[in-house]
PDB file of C-alpha atoms in Angstrom:
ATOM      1  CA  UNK A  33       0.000   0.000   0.000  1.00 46.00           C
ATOM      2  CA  UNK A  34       1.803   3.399  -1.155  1.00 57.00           C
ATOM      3  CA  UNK A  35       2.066   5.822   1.732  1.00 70.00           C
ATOM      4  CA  UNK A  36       1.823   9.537   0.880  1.00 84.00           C
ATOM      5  CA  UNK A  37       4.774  11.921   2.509  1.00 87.00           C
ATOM      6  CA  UNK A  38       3.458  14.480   4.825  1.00 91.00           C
ATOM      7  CA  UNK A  39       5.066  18.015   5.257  1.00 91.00           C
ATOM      8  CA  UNK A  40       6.173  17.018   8.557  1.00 93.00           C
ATOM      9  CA  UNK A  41       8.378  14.144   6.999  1.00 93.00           C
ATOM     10  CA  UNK A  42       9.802  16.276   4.039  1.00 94.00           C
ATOM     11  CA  UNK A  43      10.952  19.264   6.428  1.00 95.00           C
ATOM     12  CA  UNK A  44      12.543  16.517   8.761  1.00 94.00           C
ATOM     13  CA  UNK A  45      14.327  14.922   5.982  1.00 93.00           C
ATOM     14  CA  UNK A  46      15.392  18.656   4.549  1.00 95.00           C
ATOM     15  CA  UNK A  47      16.483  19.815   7.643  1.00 95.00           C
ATOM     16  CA  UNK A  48      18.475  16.755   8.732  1.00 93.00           C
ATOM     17  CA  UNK A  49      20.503  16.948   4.845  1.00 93.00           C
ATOM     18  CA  UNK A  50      21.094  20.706   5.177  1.00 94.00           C
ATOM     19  CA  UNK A  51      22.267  20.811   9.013  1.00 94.00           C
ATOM     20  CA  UNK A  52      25.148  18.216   8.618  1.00 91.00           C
ATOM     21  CA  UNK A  53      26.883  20.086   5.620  1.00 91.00           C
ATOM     22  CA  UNK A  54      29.278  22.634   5.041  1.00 93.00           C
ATOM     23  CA  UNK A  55      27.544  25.485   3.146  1.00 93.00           C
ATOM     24  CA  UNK A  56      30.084  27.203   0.237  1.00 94.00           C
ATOM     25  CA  UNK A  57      30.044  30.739   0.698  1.00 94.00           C
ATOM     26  CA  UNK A  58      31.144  33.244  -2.027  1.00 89.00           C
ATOM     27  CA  UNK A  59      32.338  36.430  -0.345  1.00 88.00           C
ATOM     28  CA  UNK A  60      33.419  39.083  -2.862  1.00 87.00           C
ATOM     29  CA  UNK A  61      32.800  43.137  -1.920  1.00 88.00           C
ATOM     30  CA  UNK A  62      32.202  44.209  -5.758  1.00 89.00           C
ATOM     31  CA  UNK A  63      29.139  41.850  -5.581  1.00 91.00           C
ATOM     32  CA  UNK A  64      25.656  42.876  -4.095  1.00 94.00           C
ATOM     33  CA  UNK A  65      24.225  40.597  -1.666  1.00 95.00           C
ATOM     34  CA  UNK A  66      20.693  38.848  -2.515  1.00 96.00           C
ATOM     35  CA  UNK A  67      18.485  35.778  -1.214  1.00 98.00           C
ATOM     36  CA  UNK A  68      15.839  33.499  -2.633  1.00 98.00           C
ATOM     37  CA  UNK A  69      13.152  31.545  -1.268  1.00 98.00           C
ATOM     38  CA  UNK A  70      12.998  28.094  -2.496  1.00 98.00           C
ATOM     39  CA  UNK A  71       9.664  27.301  -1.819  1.00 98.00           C
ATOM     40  CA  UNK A  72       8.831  23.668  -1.482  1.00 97.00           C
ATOM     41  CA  UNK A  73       4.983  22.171  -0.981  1.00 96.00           C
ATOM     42  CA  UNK A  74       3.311  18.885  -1.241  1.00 95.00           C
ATOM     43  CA  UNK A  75       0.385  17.976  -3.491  1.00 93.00           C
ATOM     44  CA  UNK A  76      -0.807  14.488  -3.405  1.00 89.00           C
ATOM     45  CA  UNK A  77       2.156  13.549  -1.007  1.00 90.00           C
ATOM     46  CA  UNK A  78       4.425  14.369  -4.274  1.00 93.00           C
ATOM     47  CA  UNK A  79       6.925  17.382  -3.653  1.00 95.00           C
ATOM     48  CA  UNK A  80       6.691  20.791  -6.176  1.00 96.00           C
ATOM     49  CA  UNK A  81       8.161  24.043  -5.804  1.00 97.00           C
ATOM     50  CA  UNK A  82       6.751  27.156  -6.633  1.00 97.00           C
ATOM     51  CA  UNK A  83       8.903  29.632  -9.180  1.00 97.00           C
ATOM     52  CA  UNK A  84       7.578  32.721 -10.862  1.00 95.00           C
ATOM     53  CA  UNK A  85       7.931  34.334 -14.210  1.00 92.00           C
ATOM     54  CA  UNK A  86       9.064  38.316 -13.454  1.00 87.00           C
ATOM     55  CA  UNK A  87       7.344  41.241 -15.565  1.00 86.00           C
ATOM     56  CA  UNK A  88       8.765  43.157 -18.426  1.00 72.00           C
ATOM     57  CA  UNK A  89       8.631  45.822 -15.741  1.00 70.00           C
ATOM     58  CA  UNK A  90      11.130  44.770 -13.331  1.00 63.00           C
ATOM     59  CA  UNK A  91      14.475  46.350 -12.782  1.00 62.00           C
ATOM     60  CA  UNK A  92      16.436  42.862 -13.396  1.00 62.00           C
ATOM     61  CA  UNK A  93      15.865  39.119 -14.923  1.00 58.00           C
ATOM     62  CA  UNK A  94      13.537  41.082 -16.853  1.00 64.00           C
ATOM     63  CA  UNK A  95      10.665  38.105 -18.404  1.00 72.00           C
ATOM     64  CA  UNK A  96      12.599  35.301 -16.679  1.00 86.00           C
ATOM     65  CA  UNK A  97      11.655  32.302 -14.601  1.00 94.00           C
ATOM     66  CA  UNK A  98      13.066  32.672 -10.917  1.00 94.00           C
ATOM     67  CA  UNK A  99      12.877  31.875  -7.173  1.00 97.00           C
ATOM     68  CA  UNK A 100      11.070  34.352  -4.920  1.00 96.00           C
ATOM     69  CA  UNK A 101      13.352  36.860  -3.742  1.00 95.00           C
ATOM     70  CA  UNK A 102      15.834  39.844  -4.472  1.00 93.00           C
ATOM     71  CA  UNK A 103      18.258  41.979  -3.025  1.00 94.00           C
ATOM     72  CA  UNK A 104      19.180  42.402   0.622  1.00 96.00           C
ATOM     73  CA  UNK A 105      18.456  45.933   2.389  1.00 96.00           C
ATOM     74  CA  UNK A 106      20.170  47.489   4.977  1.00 93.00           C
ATOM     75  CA  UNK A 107      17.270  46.341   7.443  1.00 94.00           C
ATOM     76  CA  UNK A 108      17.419  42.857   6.892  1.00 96.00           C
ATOM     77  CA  UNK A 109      19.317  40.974   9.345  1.00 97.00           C
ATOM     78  CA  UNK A 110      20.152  38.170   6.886  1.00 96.00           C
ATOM     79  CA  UNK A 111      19.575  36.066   4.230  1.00 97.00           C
ATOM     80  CA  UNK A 112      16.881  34.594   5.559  1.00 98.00           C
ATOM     81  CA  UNK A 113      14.795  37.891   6.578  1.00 98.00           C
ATOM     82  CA  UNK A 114      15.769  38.872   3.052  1.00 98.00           C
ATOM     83  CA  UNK A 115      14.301  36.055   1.161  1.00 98.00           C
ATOM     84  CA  UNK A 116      11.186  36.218   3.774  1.00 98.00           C
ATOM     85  CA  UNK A 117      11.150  39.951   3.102  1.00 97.00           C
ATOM     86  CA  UNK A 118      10.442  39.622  -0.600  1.00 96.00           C
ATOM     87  CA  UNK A 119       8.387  36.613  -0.879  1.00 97.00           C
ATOM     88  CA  UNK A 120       5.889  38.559   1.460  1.00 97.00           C
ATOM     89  CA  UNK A 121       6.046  41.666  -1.167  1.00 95.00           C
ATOM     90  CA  UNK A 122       5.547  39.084  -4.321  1.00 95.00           C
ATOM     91  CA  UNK A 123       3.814  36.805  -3.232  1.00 96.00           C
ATOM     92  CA  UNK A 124       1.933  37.839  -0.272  1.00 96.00           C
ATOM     93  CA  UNK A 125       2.984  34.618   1.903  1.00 96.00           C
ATOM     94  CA  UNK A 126       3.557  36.231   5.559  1.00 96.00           C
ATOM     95  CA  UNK A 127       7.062  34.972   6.955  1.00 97.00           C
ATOM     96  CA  UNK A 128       4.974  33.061   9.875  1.00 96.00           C
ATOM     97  CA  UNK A 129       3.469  30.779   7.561  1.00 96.00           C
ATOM     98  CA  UNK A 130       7.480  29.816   5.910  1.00 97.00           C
ATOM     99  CA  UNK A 131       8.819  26.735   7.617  1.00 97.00           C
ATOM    100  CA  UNK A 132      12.555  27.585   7.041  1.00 98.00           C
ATOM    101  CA  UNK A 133      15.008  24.212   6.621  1.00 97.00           C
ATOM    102  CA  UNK A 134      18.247  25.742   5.972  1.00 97.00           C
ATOM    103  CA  UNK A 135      20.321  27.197   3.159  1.00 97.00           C
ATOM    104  CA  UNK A 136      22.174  25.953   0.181  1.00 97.00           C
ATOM    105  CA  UNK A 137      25.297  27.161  -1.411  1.00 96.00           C
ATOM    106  CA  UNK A 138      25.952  30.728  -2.437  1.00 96.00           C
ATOM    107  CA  UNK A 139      25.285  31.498  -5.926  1.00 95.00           C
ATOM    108  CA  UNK A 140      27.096  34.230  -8.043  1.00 90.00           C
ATOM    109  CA  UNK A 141      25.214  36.195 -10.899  1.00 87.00           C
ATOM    110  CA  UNK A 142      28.154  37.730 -12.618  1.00 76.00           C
ATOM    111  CA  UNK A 143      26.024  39.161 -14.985  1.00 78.00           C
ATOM    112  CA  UNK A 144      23.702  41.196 -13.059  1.00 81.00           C
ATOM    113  CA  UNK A 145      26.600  41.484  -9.799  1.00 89.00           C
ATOM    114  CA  UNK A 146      24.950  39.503  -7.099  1.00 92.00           C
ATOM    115  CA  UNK A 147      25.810  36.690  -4.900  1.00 95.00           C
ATOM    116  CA  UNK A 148      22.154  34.537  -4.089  1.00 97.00           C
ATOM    117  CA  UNK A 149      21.953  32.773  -0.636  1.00 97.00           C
ATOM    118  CA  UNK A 150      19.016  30.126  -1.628  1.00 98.00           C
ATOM    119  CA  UNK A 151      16.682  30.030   1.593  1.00 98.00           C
ATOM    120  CA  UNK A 152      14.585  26.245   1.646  1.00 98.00           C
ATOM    121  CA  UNK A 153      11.589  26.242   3.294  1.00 98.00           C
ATOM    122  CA  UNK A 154       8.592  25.082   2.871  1.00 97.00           C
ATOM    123  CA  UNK A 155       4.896  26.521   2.320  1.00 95.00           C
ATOM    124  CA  UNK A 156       1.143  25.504   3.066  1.00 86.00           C
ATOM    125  CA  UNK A 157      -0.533  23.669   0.243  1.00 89.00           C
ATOM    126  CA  UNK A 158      -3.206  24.796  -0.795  1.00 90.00           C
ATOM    127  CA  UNK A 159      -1.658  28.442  -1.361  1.00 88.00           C
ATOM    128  CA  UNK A 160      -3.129  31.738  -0.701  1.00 90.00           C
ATOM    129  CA  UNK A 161      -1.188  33.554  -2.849  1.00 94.00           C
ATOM    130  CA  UNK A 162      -1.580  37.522  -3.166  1.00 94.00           C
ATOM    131  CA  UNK A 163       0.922  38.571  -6.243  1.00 94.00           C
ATOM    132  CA  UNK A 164       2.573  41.773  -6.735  1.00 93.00           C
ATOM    133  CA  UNK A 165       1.098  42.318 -10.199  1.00 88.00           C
ATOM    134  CA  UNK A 166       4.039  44.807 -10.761  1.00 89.00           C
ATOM    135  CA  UNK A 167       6.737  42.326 -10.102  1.00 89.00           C
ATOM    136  CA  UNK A 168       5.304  38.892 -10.850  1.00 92.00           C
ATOM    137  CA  UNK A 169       3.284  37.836 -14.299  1.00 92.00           C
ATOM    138  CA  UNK A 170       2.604  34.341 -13.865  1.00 93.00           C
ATOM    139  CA  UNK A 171       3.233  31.366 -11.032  1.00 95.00           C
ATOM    140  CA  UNK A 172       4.406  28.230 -12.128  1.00 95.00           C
ATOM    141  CA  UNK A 173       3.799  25.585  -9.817  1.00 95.00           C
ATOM    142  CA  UNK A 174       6.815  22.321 -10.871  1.00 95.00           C
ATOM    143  CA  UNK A 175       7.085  18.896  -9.558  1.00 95.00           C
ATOM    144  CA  UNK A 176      10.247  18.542  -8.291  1.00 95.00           C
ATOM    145  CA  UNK A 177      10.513  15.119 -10.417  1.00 93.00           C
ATOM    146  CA  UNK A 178      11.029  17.533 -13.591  1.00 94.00           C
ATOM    147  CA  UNK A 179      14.851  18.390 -11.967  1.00 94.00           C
ATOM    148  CA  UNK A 180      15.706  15.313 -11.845  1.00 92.00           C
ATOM    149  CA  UNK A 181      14.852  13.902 -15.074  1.00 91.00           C
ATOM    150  CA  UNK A 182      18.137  14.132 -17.023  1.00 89.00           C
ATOM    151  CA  UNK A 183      15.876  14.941 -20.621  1.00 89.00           C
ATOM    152  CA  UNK A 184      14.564  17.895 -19.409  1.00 91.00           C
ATOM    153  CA  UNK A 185      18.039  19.519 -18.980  1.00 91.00           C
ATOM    154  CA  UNK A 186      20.542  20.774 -21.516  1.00 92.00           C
ATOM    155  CA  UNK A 187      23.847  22.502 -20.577  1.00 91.00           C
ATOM    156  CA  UNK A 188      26.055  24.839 -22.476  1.00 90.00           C
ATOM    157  CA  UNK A 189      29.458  25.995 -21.967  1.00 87.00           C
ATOM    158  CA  UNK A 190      30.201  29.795 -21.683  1.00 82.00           C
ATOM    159  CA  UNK A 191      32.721  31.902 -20.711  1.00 77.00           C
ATOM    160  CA  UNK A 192      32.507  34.332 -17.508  1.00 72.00           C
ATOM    161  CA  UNK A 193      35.358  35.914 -16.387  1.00 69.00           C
ATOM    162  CA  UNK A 194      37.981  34.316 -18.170  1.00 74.00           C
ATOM    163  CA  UNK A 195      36.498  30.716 -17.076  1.00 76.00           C
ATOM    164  CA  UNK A 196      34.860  28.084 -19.264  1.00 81.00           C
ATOM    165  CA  UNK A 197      31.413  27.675 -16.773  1.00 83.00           C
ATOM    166  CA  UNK A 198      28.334  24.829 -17.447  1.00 87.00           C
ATOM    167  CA  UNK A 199      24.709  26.920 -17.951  1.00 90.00           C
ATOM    168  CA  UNK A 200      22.026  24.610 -17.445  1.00 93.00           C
ATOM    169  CA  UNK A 201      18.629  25.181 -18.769  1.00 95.00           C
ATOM    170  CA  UNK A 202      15.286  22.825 -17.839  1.00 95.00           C
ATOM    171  CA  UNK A 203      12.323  22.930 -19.892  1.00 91.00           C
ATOM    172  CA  UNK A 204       8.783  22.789 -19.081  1.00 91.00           C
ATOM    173  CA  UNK A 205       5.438  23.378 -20.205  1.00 90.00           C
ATOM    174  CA  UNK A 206       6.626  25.803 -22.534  1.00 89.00           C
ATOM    175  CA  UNK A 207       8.838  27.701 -19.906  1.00 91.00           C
ATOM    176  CA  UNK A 208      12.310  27.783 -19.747  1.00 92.00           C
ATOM    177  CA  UNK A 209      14.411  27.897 -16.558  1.00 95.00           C
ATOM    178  CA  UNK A 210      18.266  29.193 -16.338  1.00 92.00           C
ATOM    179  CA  UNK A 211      20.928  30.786 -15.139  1.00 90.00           C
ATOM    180  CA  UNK A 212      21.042  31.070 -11.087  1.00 93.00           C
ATOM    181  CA  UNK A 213      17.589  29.756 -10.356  1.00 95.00           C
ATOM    182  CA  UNK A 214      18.390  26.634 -12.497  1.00 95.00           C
ATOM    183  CA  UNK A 215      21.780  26.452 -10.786  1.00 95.00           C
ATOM    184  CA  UNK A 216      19.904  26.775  -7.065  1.00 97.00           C
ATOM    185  CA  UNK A 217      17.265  24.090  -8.646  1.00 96.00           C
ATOM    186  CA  UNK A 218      20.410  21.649  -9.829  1.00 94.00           C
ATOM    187  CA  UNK A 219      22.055  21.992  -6.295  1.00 94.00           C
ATOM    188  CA  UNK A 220      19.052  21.427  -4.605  1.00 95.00           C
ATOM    189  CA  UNK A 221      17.918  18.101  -5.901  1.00 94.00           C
ATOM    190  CA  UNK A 222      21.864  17.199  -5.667  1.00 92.00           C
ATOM    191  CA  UNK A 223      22.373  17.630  -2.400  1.00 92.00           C
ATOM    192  CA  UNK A 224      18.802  17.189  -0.617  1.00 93.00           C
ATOM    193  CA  UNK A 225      16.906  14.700  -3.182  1.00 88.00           C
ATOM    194  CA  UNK A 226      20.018  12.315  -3.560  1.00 75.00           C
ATOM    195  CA  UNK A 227      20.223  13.099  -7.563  1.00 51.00           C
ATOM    196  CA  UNK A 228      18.964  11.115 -10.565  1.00 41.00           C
ATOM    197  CA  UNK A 229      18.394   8.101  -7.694  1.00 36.00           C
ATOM    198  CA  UNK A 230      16.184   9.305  -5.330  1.00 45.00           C
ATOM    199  CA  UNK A 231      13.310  11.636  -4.820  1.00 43.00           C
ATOM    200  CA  UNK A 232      11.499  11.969  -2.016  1.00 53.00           C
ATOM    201  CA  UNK A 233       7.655  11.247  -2.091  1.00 46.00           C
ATOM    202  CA  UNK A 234       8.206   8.194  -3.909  1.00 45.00           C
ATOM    203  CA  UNK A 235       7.113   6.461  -1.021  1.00 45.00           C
ATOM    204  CA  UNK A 236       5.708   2.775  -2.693  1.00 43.00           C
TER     205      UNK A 236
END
């Protein structure tokens, strides 16, 4: 008889992964600090996470699929309060109803001059969302299955900063996902879903 995962069970499981590692931190002065939410639910005892697609409006990733979050401000006491800070402006999720699990590696955008702390927690289900219309055009809710499936990801070799660097890019449903939000996705299902071998809600 299959037995469906409960939030409890996939916040115990994400919390025990992400407390007994070394986190890689990226400290560089010429880059502007920034956080993300990755924000992980349960539908049917299966795990998803939400992204979003930004406006045309917004000041950068302008049309691009990403994580909940942005840069840090001077009143934020850290990544954390930063990536709860913004997914209450886009999203409308209050930080009391964000089960934080821990953070994953540090993630440079060279491009636009950040450095990303990605922030996992996880979110009620179903979701009261209440979207900055300014700042977010469309939620795309993702089974978490779709980052591990090795044919749903193509990577490309570019050059940033005088270094040869892999780009990964997942498709789905039409959308495409890249640069640092498909870079927090990869190192996500690496180090907390065990890779191409394991996901968890596959409970049989």
């Amino acid at each position: 008889m299959e037995t469906q995962l409960t939030l409890d069970e996939l916040a115990e499981q994400v919390v025990a992964v992400l407390s007994t590692r070394s986190r890689k931190e990226y400290n560089r002065p010429d880059l502007r600090r920034a956080a993300v939410l990755v924000p992980l639910f349960l539908v049917e005892g299966r795990v998803h996470v939400l992204l979003t697609k930004r406006t045309d409006t917004v000041e950068h990733h302008k049309g691009q699929v990403s994580l909940p979050g942005g840069s840090s401000d001077a009143g934020d006491s850290d990544a954390v309060a930063t990536a709860l800070r913004e997914t209450e402006e886009e999203l409308g999720i209050p930080p009391h109803r964000i089960r934080v699990l821990g953070t994953l590696d540090d993630v440079p955008t060279f491009v636009s001059g950040f450095v990303v702390t990605p922030v996992v927690g996880v979110i009620p289900h179903p979701l009261d969302l209440h979207i900055s219309a300014g700042e977010i055009s469309e939620i795309l809710i993702i089974p978490i299955d779709v980052f591990l499936d090795p044919g749903k990801v193509r990577v490309e070799e570019r050059e940033r900063e005088g270094e040869r660097v892999q780009v990964y890019f997942y498709r789905h449903e039409g959308h495409e996902i890249w640069g640092a939000t498909a870079r927090i996705l990869k190192g996500l299902v690496e180090t907390v879903f065990g890779g191409a071998g394991s996901v968890i809600g596959n409970n049989d």
